[in-house]
GROMACS .gro file of N, CA and C in nm:
model
  252
    1MET      N    1   1.314   0.735  -0.341
    1MET     CA    2   1.385   0.811  -0.260
    1MET      C    3   1.473   0.917  -0.329
    2ARG      N    4   1.529   0.873  -0.444
    2ARG     CA    5   1.618   0.978  -0.542
    2ARG      C    6   1.551   1.098  -0.571
    3ARG      N    7   1.401   1.080  -0.607
    3ARG     CA    8   1.318   1.180  -0.665
    3ARG      C    9   1.297   1.297  -0.550
    4ALA      N   10   1.298   1.265  -0.425
    4ALA     CA   11   1.281   1.336  -0.319
    4ALA      C   12   1.399   1.405  -0.269
    5LEU      N   13   1.512   1.375  -0.302
    5LEU     CA   14   1.645   1.454  -0.281
    5LEU      C   15   1.706   1.522  -0.386
    6PRO      N   16   1.784   1.630  -0.370
    6PRO     CA   17   1.856   1.716  -0.469
    6PRO      C   18   1.911   1.622  -0.562
    7PHE      N   19   1.942   1.655  -0.668
    7PHE     CA   20   2.033   1.583  -0.785
    7PHE      C   21   2.158   1.519  -0.745
    8ASN      N   22   2.222   1.598  -0.662
    8ASN     CA   23   2.361   1.571  -0.643
    8ASN      C   24   2.371   1.510  -0.513
    9ALA      N   25   2.256   1.471  -0.444
    9ALA     CA   26   2.271   1.412  -0.309
    9ALA      C   27   2.311   1.255  -0.318
   10LYS      N   28   2.363   1.212  -0.216
   10LYS     CA   29   2.419   1.075  -0.220
   10LYS      C   30   2.335   0.993  -0.110
   11ILE      N   31   2.307   0.891  -0.144
   11ILE     CA   32   2.232   0.787  -0.043
   11ILE      C   33   2.320   0.679  -0.004
   12THR      N   34   2.348   0.648   0.107
   12THR     CA   35   2.429   0.559   0.149
   12THR      C   36   2.352   0.398   0.166
   13LYS      N   37   2.428   0.297   0.137
   13LYS     CA   38   2.367   0.179   0.150
   13LYS      C   39   2.284   0.146   0.267
   14GLU      N   40   2.342   0.193   0.379
   14GLU     CA   41   2.277   0.204   0.518
   14GLU      C   42   2.124   0.248   0.514
   15ALA      N   43   2.137   0.371   0.451
   15ALA     CA   44   2.011   0.453   0.450
   15ALA      C   45   1.909   0.374   0.358
   16LYS      N   46   1.964   0.328   0.248
   16LYS     CA   47   1.860   0.252   0.173
   16LYS      C   48   1.809   0.129   0.241
   17GLU      N   49   1.890   0.052   0.317
   17GLU     CA   50   1.842  -0.053   0.382
   17GLU      C   51   1.748  -0.011   0.497
   18THR      N   52   1.774   0.097   0.560
   18THR     CA   53   1.688   0.136   0.670
   18THR      C   54   1.537   0.174   0.613
   19VAL      N   55   1.547   0.239   0.501
   19VAL     CA   56   1.410   0.272   0.433
   19VAL      C   57   1.332   0.159   0.405
   20GLN      N   58   1.418   0.061   0.342
   20GLN     CA   59   1.343  -0.077   0.315
   20GLN      C   60   1.290  -0.138   0.423
   21GLU      N   61   1.358  -0.144   0.538
   21GLU     CA   62   1.313  -0.202   0.669
   21GLU      C   63   1.177  -0.132   0.694
   22CYS      N   64   1.182  -0.021   0.704
   22CYS     CA   65   1.064   0.068   0.740
   22CYS      C   66   0.948   0.051   0.640
   23VAL      N   67   0.970   0.041   0.518
   23VAL     CA   68   0.860   0.020   0.423
   23VAL      C   69   0.799  -0.130   0.441
   24SER      N   70   0.890  -0.222   0.471
   24SER     CA   71   0.858  -0.366   0.481
   24SER      C   72   0.759  -0.349   0.628
   25GLU      N   73   0.814  -0.294   0.723
   25GLU     CA   74   0.739  -0.289   0.857
   25GLU      C   75   0.585  -0.220   0.826
   26PHE      N   76   0.578  -0.127   0.752
   26PHE     CA   77   0.466  -0.044   0.719
   26PHE      C   78   0.363  -0.143   0.662
   27ILE      N   79   0.424  -0.211   0.551
   27ILE     CA   80   0.330  -0.301   0.466
   27ILE      C   81   0.274  -0.422   0.561
   28SER      N   82   0.379  -0.466   0.655
   28SER     CA   83   0.323  -0.570   0.741
   28SER      C   84   0.222  -0.516   0.858
   29PHE      N   85   0.226  -0.389   0.889
   29PHE     CA   86   0.146  -0.346   0.958
   29PHE      C   87   0.001  -0.314   0.916
   30ILE      N   88  -0.010  -0.263   0.791
   30ILE     CA   89  -0.132  -0.246   0.732
   30ILE      C   90  -0.177  -0.376   0.700
   31THR      N   91  -0.105  -0.468   0.636
   31THR     CA   92  -0.168  -0.595   0.616
   31THR      C   93  -0.218  -0.670   0.722
   32GLY      N   94  -0.153  -0.663   0.838
   32GLY     CA   95  -0.185  -0.738   0.942
   32GLY      C   96  -0.331  -0.684   1.012
   33GLU      N   97  -0.346  -0.549   0.994
   33GLU     CA   98  -0.474  -0.515   1.038
   33GLU      C   99  -0.593  -0.563   0.931
   34ALA      N  100  -0.563  -0.550   0.813
   34ALA     CA  101  -0.647  -0.607   0.714
   34ALA      C  102  -0.681  -0.744   0.726
   35ILE      N  103  -0.580  -0.839   0.770
   35ILE     CA  104  -0.599  -0.968   0.781
   35ILE      C  105  -0.689  -0.991   0.913
   36ASP      N  106  -0.661  -0.921   1.021
   36ASP     CA  107  -0.749  -0.918   1.143
   36ASP      C  108  -0.890  -0.906   1.100
   37ASN      N  109  -0.909  -0.794   1.033
   37ASN     CA  110  -1.055  -0.766   0.977
   37ASN      C  111  -1.111  -0.870   0.912
   38CYS      N  112  -1.039  -0.934   0.802
   38CYS     CA  113  -1.094  -1.022   0.720
   38CYS      C  114  -1.138  -1.148   0.821
   39GLN      N  115  -1.050  -1.182   0.901
   39GLN     CA  116  -1.081  -1.297   1.001
   39GLN      C  117  -1.219  -1.267   1.101
   40ARG      N  118  -1.236  -1.139   1.133
   40ARG     CA  119  -1.343  -1.114   1.209
   40ARG      C  120  -1.452  -1.116   1.120
   41GLU      N  121  -1.451  -1.098   0.989
   41GLU     CA  122  -1.575  -1.115   0.894
   41GLU      C  123  -1.578  -1.243   0.834
   42LYS      N  124  -1.487  -1.347   0.882
   42LYS     CA  125  -1.490  -1.476   0.826
   42LYS      C  126  -1.458  -1.487   0.673
   43ARG      N  127  -1.370  -1.405   0.635
   43ARG     CA  128  -1.326  -1.413   0.494
   43ARG      C  129  -1.186  -1.453   0.483
   44ASN      N  130  -1.147  -1.530   0.394
   44ASN     CA  131  -1.006  -1.616   0.368
   44ASN      C  132  -0.931  -1.496   0.279
   45LEU      N  133  -0.966  -1.421   0.207
   45LEU     CA  134  -0.874  -1.317   0.088
   45LEU      C  135  -0.898  -1.182   0.138
   46ILE      N  136  -0.786  -1.134   0.142
   46ILE     CA  137  -0.783  -0.979   0.167
   46ILE      C  138  -0.778  -0.913   0.005
   47ASN      N  139  -0.833  -0.795  -0.007
   47ASN     CA  140  -0.829  -0.726  -0.129
   47ASN      C  141  -0.775  -0.572  -0.101
   48GLY      N  142  -0.771  -0.507  -0.209
   48GLY     CA  143  -0.730  -0.363  -0.200
   48GLY      C  144  -0.810  -0.282  -0.119
   49ASP      N  145  -0.940  -0.299  -0.110
   49ASP     CA  146  -1.030  -0.235  -0.030
   49ASP      C  147  -1.000  -0.258   0.112
   50ASP      N  148  -0.970  -0.387   0.140
   50ASP     CA  149  -0.941  -0.431   0.308
   50ASP      C  150  -0.811  -0.336   0.322
   51LEU      N  151  -0.713  -0.331   0.240
   51LEU     CA  152  -0.600  -0.241   0.274
   51LEU      C  153  -0.625  -0.095   0.295
   52LEU      N  154  -0.721  -0.057   0.219
   52LEU     CA  155  -0.753   0.088   0.242
   52LEU      C  156  -0.835   0.093   0.348
   53TRP      N  157  -0.910   0.018   0.381
   53TRP     CA  158  -0.993   0.021   0.510
   53TRP      C  159  -0.898   0.025   0.636
   54SER      N  160  -0.784  -0.052   0.628
   54SER     CA  161  -0.708  -0.063   0.749
   54SER      C  162  -0.620   0.051   0.751
   55MET      N  163  -0.577   0.126   0.649
   55MET     CA  164  -0.513   0.249   0.641
   55MET      C  165  -0.596   0.347   0.698
   56ASN      N  166  -0.722   0.357   0.669
   56ASN     CA  167  -0.808   0.460   0.724
   56ASN      C  168  -0.816   0.444   0.877
   57ARG      N  169  -0.846   0.306   0.929
   57ARG     CA  170  -0.839   0.274   1.058
   57ARG      C  171  -0.722   0.326   1.154
   58LEU      N  172  -0.612   0.286   1.085
   58LEU     CA  173  -0.473   0.336   1.128
   58LEU      C  174  -0.428   0.466   1.127
   59TYR      N  175  -0.522   0.568   1.046
   59TYR     CA  176  -0.500   0.701   1.060
   59TYR      C  177  -0.414   0.741   0.945
   60PHE      N  178  -0.407   0.669   0.843
   60PHE     CA  179  -0.343   0.708   0.725
   60PHE      C  180  -0.422   0.749   0.620
   61GLU      N  181  -0.547   0.790   0.644
   61GLU     CA  182  -0.661   0.827   0.555
   61GLU      C  183  -0.584   0.940   0.454
   62SER      N  184  -0.506   1.005   0.471
   62SER     CA  185  -0.433   1.123   0.365
   62SER      C  186  -0.379   1.048   0.253
   63TYR      N  187  -0.352   0.919   0.262
   63TYR     CA  188  -0.315   0.836   0.150
   63TYR      C  189  -0.418   0.755   0.071
   64THR      N  190  -0.524   0.736   0.137
   64THR     CA  191  -0.622   0.646   0.067
   64THR      C  192  -0.697   0.703  -0.047
   65ILE      N  193  -0.716   0.834  -0.065
   65ILE     CA  194  -0.782   0.891  -0.178
   65ILE      C  195  -0.704   0.840  -0.304
   66SER      N  196  -0.588   0.881  -0.313
   66SER     CA  197  -0.507   0.861  -0.422
   66SER      C  198  -0.494   0.714  -0.448
   67LEU      N  199  -0.475   0.646  -0.344
   67LEU     CA  200  -0.465   0.492  -0.365
   67LEU      C  201  -0.603   0.437  -0.416
   68LYS      N  202  -0.708   0.483  -0.366
   68LYS     CA  203  -0.833   0.436  -0.423
   68LYS      C  204  -0.850   0.465  -0.555
   69VAL      N  205  -0.808   0.584  -0.608
   69VAL     CA  206  -0.836   0.614  -0.747
   69VAL      C  207  -0.741   0.510  -0.834
   70ASN      N  208  -0.598   0.487  -0.779
   70ASN     CA  209  -0.530   0.403  -0.859
   70ASN      C  210  -0.583   0.255  -0.852
   71LEU      N  211  -0.665   0.231  -0.758
   71LEU     CA  212  -0.704   0.096  -0.748
   71LEU      C  213  -0.825   0.076  -0.831
   72VAL      N  214  -0.895   0.167  -0.840
   72VAL     CA  215  -1.007   0.164  -0.951
   72VAL      C  216  -0.971   0.168  -1.084
   73ARG      N  217  -0.861   0.249  -1.103
   73ARG     CA  218  -0.807   0.258  -1.249
   73ARG      C  219  -0.747   0.104  -1.286
   74SER      N  220  -0.673   0.062  -1.191
   74SER     CA  221  -0.619  -0.077  -1.222
   74SER      C  222  -0.727  -0.185  -1.254
   75GLU      N  223  -0.838  -0.169  -1.167
   75GLU     CA  224  -0.941  -0.266  -1.199
   75GLU      C  225  -0.994  -0.264  -1.333
   76LEU      N  226  -1.026  -0.129  -1.367
   76LEU     CA  227  -1.072  -0.103  -1.495
   76LEU      C  228  -0.990  -0.153  -1.608
   77ILE      N  229  -0.840  -0.128  -1.598
   77ILE     CA  230  -0.768  -0.185  -1.682
   77ILE      C  231  -0.759  -0.333  -1.703
   78LEU      N  232  -0.759  -0.371  -1.588
   78LEU     CA  233  -0.773  -0.550  -1.597
   78LEU      C  234  -0.907  -0.575  -1.646
   79LYS      N  235  -1.009  -0.527  -1.613
   79LYS     CA  236  -1.136  -0.563  -1.682
   79LYS      C  237  -1.121  -0.543  -1.817
   80TYR      N  238  -1.079  -0.432  -1.868
   80TYR     CA  239  -1.085  -0.417  -2.026
   80TYR      C  240  -0.985  -0.512  -2.099
   81THR      N  241  -0.879  -0.536  -2.025
   81THR     CA  242  -0.769  -0.639  -2.081
   81THR      C  243  -0.828  -0.763  -2.080
   82PHE      N  244  -0.900  -0.825  -2.011
   82PHE     CA  245  -0.959  -0.958  -1.988
   82PHE      C  246  -1.082  -0.972  -2.090
   83GLU      N  247  -1.172  -0.850  -2.125
   83GLU     CA  248  -1.270  -0.865  -2.191
   83GLU      C  249  -1.229  -0.852  -2.358
   84ASN      N  250  -1.113  -0.795  -2.378
   84ASN     CA  251  -1.074  -0.792  -2.523
   84ASN      C  252  -0.962  -0.901  -2.558
   0.00000   0.00000   0.00000
């Protein structure tokens, strides 16, 4: 939040709490859609691709490209870390 505002801007505690509530609700919304899809496919685990799928389905596709890049990057780092 701080990076999006001017250097001298103040952020109230209530504003921080409101943003946190919105972020939590957004995560629940996306995760719920991913869980529903996994249940339809008779799978017990959701993964990053499921979350990206649900974001596309819920019209948040403008975020999924950069998230997919970071997901692949993280998977490569984990793979390299465990191989060495």
